[in-house]
Amino acid sequence: MEEININTIIFETLDRISDIRTARVSMFPLDDFYGHPPFLRFGFSLVDETELICILQKIINEFEGNIEWRIRKKTESKNCILIPTIFEEIQSEGQFYKKDFWIKQFGEDIYKRYVDFALEDIPKLAEHIKKGFPDIFFQS
Protein backbone atom coordinates (compact mmCIF):
# COMPACT_ATOMS: atom_id res chain seq x y z
CA MET A 1 0.00 0.00 0.00
CA GLU A 2 1.35 3.45 -0.86
CA GLU A 3 2.26 5.76 2.01
CA ILE A 4 -0.34 8.34 0.99
CA ASN A 5 -3.05 5.70 1.29
CA ILE A 6 -1.78 4.59 4.69
CA ASN A 7 -1.72 8.23 5.72
CA THR A 8 -5.40 8.81 4.91
CA ILE A 9 -7.05 5.37 5.13
CA ILE A 10 -8.39 5.83 8.67
CA PHE A 11 -9.89 9.21 7.76
CA GLU A 12 -11.49 7.72 4.63
CA THR A 13 -12.87 4.79 6.64
CA LEU A 14 -14.36 6.98 9.38
CA ASP A 15 -15.75 9.45 6.83
CA ARG A 16 -17.67 6.60 5.20
CA ILE A 17 -19.22 5.70 8.55
CA SER A 18 -20.35 9.29 9.11
CA ASP A 19 -19.27 12.63 7.63
CA ILE A 20 -16.23 14.07 9.37
CA ARG A 21 -16.20 17.80 10.04
CA THR A 22 -12.46 18.19 10.60
CA ALA A 23 -10.18 19.09 7.74
CA ARG A 24 -7.03 17.20 8.74
CA VAL A 25 -6.85 13.84 6.98
CA SER A 26 -3.18 12.95 7.46
CA MET A 27 -1.90 10.74 10.26
CA PHE A 28 1.79 11.54 9.79
CA PRO A 29 4.01 13.88 7.75
CA LEU A 30 4.83 12.40 4.33
CA ASP A 31 8.22 14.11 4.20
CA ASP A 32 9.32 12.51 7.51
CA PHE A 33 7.39 9.48 8.76
CA TYR A 34 9.06 9.96 12.14
CA GLY A 35 8.32 13.69 12.34
CA HIS A 36 5.73 13.09 15.06
CA PRO A 37 3.76 10.10 16.30
CA PRO A 38 0.96 9.03 13.95
CA PHE A 39 -2.51 10.13 15.05
CA LEU A 40 -5.81 11.33 13.64
CA ARG A 41 -7.78 14.21 15.12
CA PHE A 42 -11.37 14.06 13.98
CA GLY A 43 -14.96 14.86 14.80
CA PHE A 44 -18.16 13.70 13.20
CA SER A 45 -20.74 16.06 11.72
CA LEU A 46 -23.43 14.78 14.05
CA VAL A 47 -25.51 16.66 16.58
CA ASP A 48 -24.57 13.98 19.14
CA GLU A 49 -21.69 11.69 18.25
CA THR A 50 -21.49 10.05 21.69
CA GLU A 51 -22.96 6.69 20.67
CA LEU A 52 -20.81 6.42 17.55
CA ILE A 53 -17.64 7.27 19.50
CA CYS A 54 -18.51 4.58 22.09
CA ILE A 55 -18.93 2.00 19.31
CA LEU A 56 -15.61 3.03 17.75
CA GLN A 57 -13.85 2.87 21.12
CA LYS A 58 -15.09 -0.69 21.63
CA ILE A 59 -13.98 -1.72 18.13
CA ILE A 60 -10.55 -0.14 18.55
CA ASN A 61 -10.10 -1.67 22.02
CA GLU A 62 -10.65 -5.10 20.42
CA PHE A 63 -8.00 -4.51 17.73
CA GLU A 64 -4.97 -6.76 18.09
CA GLY A 65 -2.12 -5.02 16.34
CA ASN A 66 1.52 -4.36 17.02
CA ILE A 67 0.59 -1.71 19.56
CA GLU A 68 -2.50 -0.62 21.44
CA TRP A 69 -4.59 2.26 20.08
CA ARG A 70 -7.06 4.60 21.82
CA ILE A 71 -9.69 7.14 21.01
CA ARG A 72 -9.81 10.01 23.43
CA LYS A 73 -12.15 12.95 23.58
CA LYS A 74 -11.09 15.81 25.77
CA THR A 75 -13.81 17.84 27.43
CA GLU A 76 -12.33 21.12 26.18
CA SER A 77 -12.47 20.00 22.53
CA LYS A 78 -15.19 18.89 20.14
CA ASN A 79 -12.71 16.57 18.45
CA CYS A 80 -11.46 13.10 19.23
CA ILE A 81 -7.98 11.78 18.75
CA LEU A 82 -7.05 8.30 17.59
CA ILE A 83 -3.53 7.62 18.77
CA PRO A 84 -1.20 4.80 19.77
CA THR A 85 -1.53 4.44 23.53
CA ILE A 86 2.21 4.68 24.15
CA PHE A 87 2.24 8.26 22.84
CA GLU A 88 -1.01 9.26 24.52
CA GLU A 89 0.17 8.21 27.97
CA ILE A 90 3.21 10.51 28.02
CA GLN A 91 2.62 14.14 28.87
CA SER A 92 4.23 15.93 25.94
CA GLU A 93 3.57 19.44 27.31
CA GLY A 94 3.37 21.14 23.92
CA GLN A 95 6.20 19.02 22.51
CA PHE A 96 4.04 16.47 20.67
CA TYR A 97 5.11 17.55 17.18
CA LYS A 98 8.81 17.59 18.05
CA LYS A 99 10.60 14.40 17.07
CA ASP A 100 13.51 15.25 19.39
CA PHE A 101 11.15 15.17 22.38
CA TRP A 102 10.10 11.59 21.56
CA ILE A 103 13.66 10.49 20.86
CA LYS A 104 14.63 11.87 24.27
CA GLN A 105 11.75 9.90 25.87
CA PHE A 106 12.42 6.54 24.24
CA GLY A 107 15.75 6.68 22.43
CA GLU A 108 15.82 6.94 18.64
CA ASP A 109 15.64 3.21 17.87
CA ILE A 110 12.67 2.54 20.16
CA TYR A 111 10.83 5.68 19.00
CA LYS A 112 11.24 4.66 15.37
CA ARG A 113 10.15 1.11 16.21
CA TYR A 114 6.94 2.42 17.82
CA VAL A 115 6.24 4.58 14.76
CA ASP A 116 6.97 1.66 12.42
CA PHE A 117 4.61 -0.55 14.45
CA ALA A 118 1.91 2.14 14.20
CA LEU A 119 2.40 2.57 10.44
CA GLU A 120 2.13 -1.18 9.98
CA ASP A 121 -1.05 -1.23 12.10
CA ILE A 122 -2.88 1.58 10.30
CA PRO A 123 -4.24 -0.39 7.29
CA LYS A 124 -5.08 -3.35 9.54
CA LEU A 125 -6.87 -1.04 11.97
CA ALA A 126 -8.88 0.45 9.11
CA GLU A 127 -9.95 -3.06 8.06
CA HIS A 128 -10.83 -3.90 11.66
CA ILE A 129 -13.00 -0.78 11.91
CA LYS A 130 -14.75 -1.69 8.64
CA LYS A 131 -15.63 -5.14 10.05
CA GLY A 132 -17.35 -3.36 12.94
CA PHE A 133 -19.71 -1.68 10.45
CA PRO A 134 -20.63 -4.50 8.04
CA ASP A 135 -23.83 -2.78 6.85
CA ILE A 136 -21.75 0.10 5.49
CA PHE A 137 -18.71 -1.72 4.09
CA PHE A 138 -19.87 -5.22 3.17
CA GLN A 139 -23.22 -4.74 1.46
CA SER A 140 -24.02 -7.27 -1.24
Tab-separated table of N, CA and C in Angstrom:
chain	number	residue	atom	x	y	z
A	1	MET	N	0.850	-1.180	0.000
A	1	MET	CA	0.000	0.000	0.000
A	1	MET	C	0.896	1.243	0.000
A	2	GLU	N	0.562	2.227	-0.792
A	2	GLU	CA	1.346	3.446	-0.861
A	2	GLU	C	1.212	4.233	0.435
A	3	GLU	N	2.258	4.994	0.772
A	3	GLU	CA	2.263	5.760	2.012
A	3	GLU	C	1.082	6.731	2.089
A	4	ILE	N	0.760	7.382	0.969
A	4	ILE	CA	-0.341	8.345	0.988
A	4	ILE	C	-1.647	7.653	1.369
A	5	ASN	N	-1.843	6.430	0.915
A	5	ASN	CA	-3.048	5.699	1.290
A	5	ASN	C	-3.030	5.323	2.758
A	6	ILE	N	-1.890	4.894	3.264
A	6	ILE	CA	-1.781	4.585	4.685
A	6	ILE	C	-2.058	5.845	5.499
A	7	ASN	N	-1.589	6.967	5.016
A	7	ASN	CA	-1.724	8.235	5.717
A	7	ASN	C	-3.177	8.678	5.851
A	8	THR	N	-4.013	8.303	4.902
A	8	THR	CA	-5.401	8.809	4.906
A	8	THR	C	-6.462	7.719	5.069
A	9	ILE	N	-6.067	6.456	5.152
A	9	ILE	CA	-7.047	5.371	5.125
A	9	ILE	C	-7.999	5.390	6.332
A	10	ILE	N	-7.512	5.765	7.493
A	10	ILE	CA	-8.393	5.830	8.667
A	10	ILE	C	-9.412	6.953	8.480
A	11	PHE	N	-8.963	8.112	8.020
A	11	PHE	CA	-9.890	9.211	7.755
A	11	PHE	C	-10.974	8.768	6.766
A	12	GLU	N	-10.543	8.151	5.665
A	12	GLU	CA	-11.494	7.718	4.634
A	12	GLU	C	-12.483	6.688	5.191
A	13	THR	N	-12.008	5.804	6.036
A	13	THR	CA	-12.875	4.791	6.645
A	13	THR	C	-13.902	5.449	7.561
A	14	LEU	N	-13.445	6.320	8.446
A	14	LEU	CA	-14.361	6.982	9.379
A	14	LEU	C	-15.342	7.888	8.643
A	15	ASP	N	-14.879	8.550	7.586
A	15	ASP	CA	-15.747	9.447	6.825
A	15	ASP	C	-16.862	8.683	6.112
A	16	ARG	N	-16.619	7.430	5.796
A	16	ARG	CA	-17.667	6.602	5.203
A	16	ARG	C	-18.713	6.193	6.230
A	17	ILE	N	-18.284	6.055	7.481
A	17	ILE	CA	-19.218	5.703	8.552
A	17	ILE	C	-20.143	6.875	8.824
A	18	SER	N	-19.578	8.059	8.905
A	18	SER	CA	-20.347	9.285	9.108
A	18	SER	C	-19.458	10.458	8.692
A	19	ASP	N	-20.055	11.485	8.098
A	19	ASP	CA	-19.274	12.625	7.626
A	19	ASP	C	-18.418	13.203	8.750
A	20	ILE	N	-17.163	13.478	8.419
A	20	ILE	CA	-16.229	14.067	9.373
A	20	ILE	C	-16.160	15.562	9.112
A	21	ARG	N	-16.194	16.340	10.179
A	21	ARG	CA	-16.200	17.795	10.042
A	21	ARG	C	-14.796	18.401	10.082
A	22	THR	N	-13.810	17.638	10.497
A	22	THR	CA	-12.456	18.190	10.601
A	22	THR	C	-11.732	18.077	9.268
A	23	ALA	N	-10.849	19.016	9.036
A	23	ALA	CA	-10.182	19.092	7.741
A	23	ALA	C	-8.923	18.235	7.660
A	24	ARG	N	-8.300	17.944	8.756
A	24	ARG	CA	-7.032	17.200	8.735
A	24	ARG	C	-7.296	15.740	8.414
A	25	VAL	N	-6.663	15.235	7.380
A	25	VAL	CA	-6.853	13.838	6.982
A	25	VAL	C	-5.588	13.007	7.175
A	26	SER	N	-4.463	13.642	7.362
A	26	SER	CA	-3.177	12.952	7.463
A	26	SER	C	-2.935	12.443	8.875
A	27	MET	N	-2.275	11.288	8.957
A	27	MET	CA	-1.900	10.745	10.261
A	27	MET	C	-0.430	10.988	10.583
A	28	PHE	N	0.364	11.314	9.581
A	28	PHE	CA	1.789	11.542	9.791
A	28	PHE	C	2.310	12.388	8.639
A	29	PRO	N	3.452	13.068	8.833
A	29	PRO	CA	4.006	13.880	7.751
A	29	PRO	C	4.642	12.992	6.676
A	30	LEU	N	4.296	13.220	5.428
A	30	LEU	CA	4.829	12.403	4.333
A	30	LEU	C	6.316	12.644	4.089
A	31	ASP	N	6.806	13.812	4.439
A	31	ASP	CA	8.215	14.106	4.204
A	31	ASP	C	9.128	13.548	5.296
A	32	ASP	N	8.547	13.094	6.422
A	32	ASP	CA	9.324	12.505	7.509
A	32	ASP	C	8.372	11.658	8.352
A	33	PHE	N	8.315	10.377	8.048
A	33	PHE	CA	7.391	9.477	8.758
A	33	PHE	C	7.572	9.548	10.270
A	34	TYR	N	8.756	9.904	10.710
A	34	TYR	CA	9.056	9.958	12.139
A	34	TYR	C	8.936	11.366	12.704
A	35	GLY	N	8.413	12.291	11.922
A	35	GLY	CA	8.325	13.694	12.336
A	35	GLY	C	7.533	13.903	13.613
A	36	HIS	N	6.505	13.117	13.817
A	36	HIS	CA	5.732	13.088	15.059
A	36	HIS	C	4.977	11.765	15.084
A	37	PRO	N	4.508	11.358	16.240
A	37	PRO	CA	3.759	10.102	16.303
A	37	PRO	C	2.514	10.155	15.418
A	38	PRO	N	2.168	9.053	14.773
A	38	PRO	CA	0.958	9.034	13.954
A	38	PRO	C	-0.290	9.169	14.828
A	39	PHE	N	-1.239	9.951	14.352
A	39	PHE	CA	-2.512	10.127	15.047
A	39	PHE	C	-3.506	10.713	14.061
A	40	LEU	N	-4.779	10.659	14.433
A	40	LEU	CA	-5.811	11.329	13.644
A	40	LEU	C	-6.718	12.081	14.600
A	41	ARG	N	-6.828	13.385	14.384
A	41	ARG	CA	-7.778	14.213	15.122
A	41	ARG	C	-9.005	14.336	14.233
A	42	PHE	N	-10.164	14.036	14.795
A	42	PHE	CA	-11.373	14.058	13.978
A	42	PHE	C	-12.589	14.333	14.850
A	43	GLY	N	-13.653	14.704	14.190
A	43	GLY	CA	-14.963	14.859	14.805
A	43	GLY	C	-16.003	14.595	13.742
A	44	PHE	N	-17.086	13.999	14.147
A	44	PHE	CA	-18.156	13.695	13.203
A	44	PHE	C	-19.136	14.859	13.116
A	45	SER	N	-19.745	15.007	11.949
A	45	SER	CA	-20.736	16.064	11.721
A	45	SER	C	-22.111	15.605	12.202
A	46	LEU	N	-22.177	15.228	13.444
A	46	LEU	CA	-23.429	14.777	14.048
A	46	LEU	C	-23.788	15.715	15.194
A	47	VAL	N	-25.088	15.858	15.445
A	47	VAL	CA	-25.513	16.658	16.584
A	47	VAL	C	-24.978	16.027	17.874
A	48	ASP	N	-25.100	14.704	17.975
A	48	ASP	CA	-24.574	13.976	19.135
A	48	ASP	C	-23.823	12.748	18.628
A	49	GLU	N	-22.517	12.784	18.745
A	49	GLU	CA	-21.688	11.689	18.255
A	49	GLU	C	-21.321	10.696	19.347
A	50	THR	N	-21.868	10.857	20.534
A	50	THR	CA	-21.493	10.050	21.693
A	50	THR	C	-21.621	8.556	21.439
A	51	GLU	N	-22.748	8.112	20.909
A	51	GLU	CA	-22.960	6.686	20.672
A	51	GLU	C	-21.958	6.133	19.650
A	52	LEU	N	-21.743	6.871	18.579
A	52	LEU	CA	-20.808	6.424	17.550
A	52	LEU	C	-19.382	6.335	18.103
A	53	ILE	N	-18.972	7.293	18.903
A	53	ILE	CA	-17.642	7.271	19.503
A	53	ILE	C	-17.512	6.068	20.436
A	54	CYS	N	-18.544	5.756	21.201
A	54	CYS	CA	-18.513	4.582	22.086
A	54	CYS	C	-18.352	3.293	21.285
A	55	ILE	N	-19.053	3.184	20.177
A	55	ILE	CA	-18.935	2.002	19.312
A	55	ILE	C	-17.516	1.910	18.764
A	56	LEU	N	-16.977	3.020	18.286
A	56	LEU	CA	-15.610	3.032	17.753
A	56	LEU	C	-14.589	2.675	18.827
A	57	GLN	N	-14.775	3.194	20.032
A	57	GLN	CA	-13.849	2.868	21.116
A	57	GLN	C	-13.831	1.371	21.378
A	58	LYS	N	-14.995	0.761	21.390
A	58	LYS	CA	-15.090	-0.685	21.628
A	58	LYS	C	-14.365	-1.452	20.510
A	59	ILE	N	-14.612	-1.064	19.271
A	59	ILE	CA	-13.976	-1.721	18.125
A	59	ILE	C	-12.460	-1.576	18.203
A	60	ILE	N	-11.986	-0.389	18.496
A	60	ILE	CA	-10.547	-0.135	18.551
A	60	ILE	C	-9.917	-0.859	19.740
A	61	ASN	N	-10.625	-0.933	20.854
A	61	ASN	CA	-10.101	-1.675	22.015
A	61	ASN	C	-9.930	-3.156	21.699
A	62	GLU	N	-10.727	-3.675	20.783
A	62	GLU	CA	-10.652	-5.095	20.415
A	62	GLU	C	-9.589	-5.377	19.341
A	63	PHE	N	-9.004	-4.337	18.775
A	63	PHE	CA	-8.000	-4.506	17.729
A	63	PHE	C	-6.729	-5.110	18.316
A	64	GLU	N	-6.218	-6.123	17.659
A	64	GLU	CA	-4.970	-6.760	18.086
A	64	GLU	C	-3.895	-6.487	17.045
A	65	GLY	N	-3.181	-5.402	17.261
A	65	GLY	CA	-2.120	-5.023	16.341
A	65	GLY	C	-0.773	-5.102	17.022
A	66	ASN	N	0.183	-4.428	16.436
A	66	ASN	CA	1.522	-4.364	17.017
A	66	ASN	C	1.535	-3.593	18.328
A	67	ILE	N	0.686	-2.568	18.377
A	67	ILE	CA	0.589	-1.714	19.555
A	67	ILE	C	-0.877	-1.465	19.860
A	68	GLU	N	-1.139	-0.939	21.020
A	68	GLU	CA	-2.499	-0.620	21.443
A	68	GLU	C	-2.846	0.797	20.974
A	69	TRP	N	-4.099	0.966	20.544
A	69	TRP	CA	-4.594	2.261	20.082
A	69	TRP	C	-5.740	2.707	20.975
A	70	ARG	N	-5.961	4.021	21.033
A	70	ARG	CA	-7.055	4.597	21.823
A	70	ARG	C	-7.736	5.726	21.064
A	71	ILE	N	-8.993	5.909	21.395
A	71	ILE	CA	-9.693	7.136	21.006
A	71	ILE	C	-9.935	7.896	22.296
A	72	ARG	N	-9.588	9.151	22.283
A	72	ARG	CA	-9.814	10.014	23.431
A	72	ARG	C	-10.555	11.257	22.973
A	73	LYS	N	-11.464	11.689	23.815
A	73	LYS	CA	-12.154	12.953	23.577
A	73	LYS	C	-11.963	13.796	24.822
A	74	LYS	N	-11.323	14.927	24.639
A	74	LYS	CA	-11.094	15.814	25.766
A	74	LYS	C	-12.291	16.734	25.931
A	75	THR	N	-12.627	17.024	27.162
A	75	THR	CA	-13.812	17.839	27.432
A	75	THR	C	-13.711	19.238	26.834
A	76	GLU	N	-12.497	19.772	26.711
A	76	GLU	CA	-12.335	21.124	26.180
A	76	GLU	C	-12.351	21.188	24.659
A	77	SER	N	-12.503	20.040	23.989
A	77	SER	CA	-12.475	19.996	22.533
A	77	SER	C	-13.695	19.248	22.000
A	78	LYS	N	-14.115	19.618	20.803
A	78	LYS	CA	-15.192	18.894	20.138
A	78	LYS	C	-14.648	17.686	19.390
A	79	ASN	N	-13.326	17.623	19.239
A	79	ASN	CA	-12.710	16.573	18.448
A	79	ASN	C	-12.226	15.411	19.299
A	80	CYS	N	-12.063	14.287	18.642
A	80	CYS	CA	-11.460	13.098	19.233
A	80	CYS	C	-10.073	12.958	18.649
A	81	ILE	N	-9.286	12.117	19.283
A	81	ILE	CA	-7.983	11.782	18.747
A	81	ILE	C	-7.827	10.274	18.799
A	82	LEU	N	-7.395	9.712	17.683
A	82	LEU	CA	-7.054	8.298	17.586
A	82	LEU	C	-5.534	8.248	17.587
A	83	ILE	N	-4.964	7.546	18.568
A	83	ILE	CA	-3.525	7.618	18.771
A	83	ILE	C	-3.018	6.323	19.385
A	84	PRO	N	-1.783	5.931	19.060
A	84	PRO	CA	-1.196	4.805	19.772
A	84	PRO	C	-1.084	5.142	21.265
A	85	THR	N	-1.492	4.220	22.091
A	85	THR	CA	-1.533	4.443	23.534
A	85	THR	C	-0.198	4.907	24.089
A	86	ILE	N	0.885	4.350	23.614
A	86	ILE	CA	2.205	4.683	24.147
A	86	ILE	C	2.499	6.180	24.040
A	87	PHE	N	2.001	6.831	23.015
A	87	PHE	CA	2.236	8.264	22.844
A	87	PHE	C	1.204	9.098	23.588
A	88	GLU	N	0.047	8.543	23.821
A	88	GLU	CA	-1.007	9.264	24.516
A	88	GLU	C	-0.739	9.311	26.015
A	89	GLU	N	-0.049	8.309	26.531
A	89	GLU	CA	0.168	8.213	27.974
A	89	GLU	C	1.254	9.157	28.487
A	90	ILE	N	2.105	9.641	27.607
A	90	ILE	CA	3.209	10.513	28.022
A	90	ILE	C	2.785	11.971	27.861
A	91	GLN	N	2.944	12.724	28.918
A	91	GLN	CA	2.619	14.145	28.868
A	91	GLN	C	3.671	14.860	28.021
A	92	SER	N	3.270	15.317	26.856
A	92	SER	CA	4.231	15.934	25.936
A	92	SER	C	4.355	17.443	26.135
A	93	GLU	N	3.476	18.027	26.927
A	93	GLU	CA	3.573	19.445	27.311
A	93	GLU	C	3.927	20.361	26.150
A	94	GLY	N	3.150	20.286	25.081
A	94	GLY	CA	3.371	21.142	23.921
A	94	GLY	C	4.506	20.687	23.018
A	95	GLN	N	5.072	19.519	23.284
A	95	GLN	CA	6.200	19.018	22.507
A	95	GLN	C	5.793	17.901	21.545
A	96	PHE	N	4.508	17.626	21.426
A	96	PHE	CA	4.036	16.468	20.674
A	96	PHE	C	4.595	16.402	19.259
A	97	TYR	N	4.668	17.523	18.584
A	97	TYR	CA	5.110	17.553	17.181
A	97	TYR	C	6.635	17.597	17.022
A	98	LYS	N	7.354	17.492	18.105
A	98	LYS	CA	8.813	17.587	18.051
A	98	LYS	C	9.436	16.203	18.194
A	99	LYS	N	9.982	15.727	17.098
A	99	LYS	CA	10.600	14.403	17.069
A	99	LYS	C	11.668	14.259	18.152
A	100	ASP	N	12.444	15.317	18.384
A	100	ASP	CA	13.510	15.250	19.387
A	100	ASP	C	12.964	14.959	20.782
A	101	PHE	N	11.776	15.461	21.085
A	101	PHE	CA	11.154	15.166	22.379
A	101	PHE	C	10.933	13.658	22.533
A	102	TRP	N	10.399	13.024	21.492
A	102	TRP	CA	10.104	11.591	21.558
A	102	TRP	C	11.377	10.763	21.579
A	103	ILE	N	12.377	11.201	20.842
A	103	ILE	CA	13.662	10.489	20.861
A	103	ILE	C	14.276	10.569	22.255
A	104	LYS	N	14.121	11.716	22.905
A	104	LYS	CA	14.626	11.867	24.272
A	104	LYS	C	13.865	10.949	25.230
A	105	GLN	N	12.558	10.754	24.997
A	105	GLN	CA	11.750	9.905	25.874
A	105	GLN	C	12.104	8.429	25.743
A	106	PHE	N	12.279	7.964	24.508
A	106	PHE	CA	12.417	6.539	24.241
A	106	PHE	C	13.798	6.110	23.750
A	107	GLY	N	14.555	7.022	23.207
A	107	GLY	CA	15.745	6.682	22.429
A	107	GLY	C	15.309	6.568	20.972
A	108	GLU	N	16.196	6.873	20.055
A	108	GLU	CA	15.822	6.936	18.641
A	108	GLU	C	15.325	5.596	18.095
A	109	ASP	N	16.026	4.507	18.408
A	109	ASP	CA	15.635	3.208	17.866
A	109	ASP	C	14.251	2.781	18.342
A	110	ILE	N	13.970	2.955	19.618
A	110	ILE	CA	12.665	2.540	20.160
A	110	ILE	C	11.565	3.445	19.627
A	111	TYR	N	11.822	4.765	19.566
A	111	TYR	CA	10.828	5.679	19.000
A	111	TYR	C	10.475	5.272	17.568
A	112	LYS	N	11.488	5.038	16.761
A	112	LYS	CA	11.241	4.659	15.368
A	112	LYS	C	10.523	3.306	15.290
A	113	ARG	N	10.835	2.405	16.184
A	113	ARG	CA	10.155	1.109	16.210
A	113	ARG	C	8.667	1.296	16.520
A	114	TYR	N	8.350	2.145	17.502
A	114	TYR	CA	6.937	2.416	17.821
A	114	TYR	C	6.214	3.023	16.616
A	115	VAL	N	6.861	3.962	15.945
A	115	VAL	CA	6.244	4.578	14.763
A	115	VAL	C	6.075	3.534	13.662
A	116	ASP	N	7.087	2.715	13.435
A	116	ASP	CA	6.973	1.657	12.421
A	116	ASP	C	5.836	0.698	12.752
A	117	PHE	N	5.716	0.321	14.025
A	117	PHE	CA	4.606	-0.548	14.447
A	117	PHE	C	3.264	0.124	14.140
A	118	ALA	N	3.162	1.407	14.444
A	118	ALA	CA	1.914	2.141	14.198
A	118	ALA	C	1.603	2.193	12.701
A	119	LEU	N	2.616	2.488	11.887
A	119	LEU	CA	2.397	2.571	10.443
A	119	LEU	C	1.974	1.218	9.876
A	120	GLU	N	2.527	0.155	10.408
A	120	GLU	CA	2.131	-1.180	9.978
A	120	GLU	C	0.695	-1.496	10.417
A	121	ASP	N	0.301	-0.988	11.572
A	121	ASP	CA	-1.052	-1.228	12.101
A	121	ASP	C	-2.142	-0.475	11.341
A	122	ILE	N	-1.839	0.687	10.830
A	122	ILE	CA	-2.879	1.579	10.305
A	122	ILE	C	-3.799	0.901	9.284
A	123	PRO	N	-3.302	0.256	8.230
A	123	PRO	CA	-4.242	-0.385	7.291
A	123	PRO	C	-5.025	-1.533	7.937
A	124	LYS	N	-4.394	-2.249	8.845
A	124	LYS	CA	-5.084	-3.347	9.542
A	124	LYS	C	-6.157	-2.798	10.474
A	125	LEU	N	-5.876	-1.680	11.106
A	125	LEU	CA	-6.865	-1.043	11.975
A	125	LEU	C	-8.052	-0.549	11.155
A	126	ALA	N	-7.786	0.006	9.991
A	126	ALA	CA	-8.877	0.445	9.108
A	126	ALA	C	-9.772	-0.734	8.732
A	127	GLU	N	-9.168	-1.866	8.392
A	127	GLU	CA	-9.952	-3.064	8.063
A	127	GLU	C	-10.746	-3.554	9.265
A	128	HIS	N	-10.140	-3.487	10.434
A	128	HIS	CA	-10.829	-3.905	11.664
A	128	HIS	C	-12.042	-3.008	11.930
A	129	ILE	N	-11.885	-1.716	11.725
A	129	ILE	CA	-12.999	-0.782	11.911
A	129	ILE	C	-14.111	-1.100	10.911
A	130	LYS	N	-13.744	-1.362	9.668
A	130	LYS	CA	-14.748	-1.693	8.639
A	130	LYS	C	-15.563	-2.918	9.037
A	131	LYS	N	-14.911	-3.920	9.621
A	131	LYS	CA	-15.626	-5.137	10.051
A	131	LYS	C	-16.632	-4.837	11.154
A	132	GLY	N	-16.409	-3.767	11.897
A	132	GLY	CA	-17.352	-3.362	12.937
A	132	GLY	C	-18.593	-2.681	12.395
A	133	PHE	N	-18.578	-2.341	11.107
A	133	PHE	CA	-19.710	-1.682	10.446
A	133	PHE	C	-20.037	-2.421	9.151
A	134	PRO	N	-20.428	-3.691	9.254
A	134	PRO	CA	-20.628	-4.502	8.036
A	134	PRO	C	-21.730	-3.953	7.123
A	135	ASP	N	-22.750	-3.305	7.679
A	135	ASP	CA	-23.835	-2.776	6.846
A	135	ASP	C	-23.348	-1.667	5.914
A	136	ILE	N	-22.283	-0.997	6.303
A	136	ILE	CA	-21.746	0.096	5.493
A	136	ILE	C	-20.717	-0.418	4.479
A	137	PHE	N	-19.863	-1.322	4.922
A	137	PHE	CA	-18.714	-1.716	4.094
A	137	PHE	C	-18.890	-3.033	3.332
A	138	PHE	N	-19.783	-3.877	3.782
A	138	PHE	CA	-19.870	-5.215	3.171
A	138	PHE	C	-21.282	-5.518	2.672
A	139	GLN	N	-21.882	-4.536	2.028
A	139	GLN	CA	-23.216	-4.739	1.465
A	139	GLN	C	-23.088	-5.586	0.207
A	140	SER	N	-24.070	-6.436	-0.016
A	140	SER	CA	-24.022	-7.267	-1.237
A	140	SER	C	-24.733	-6.603	-2.391
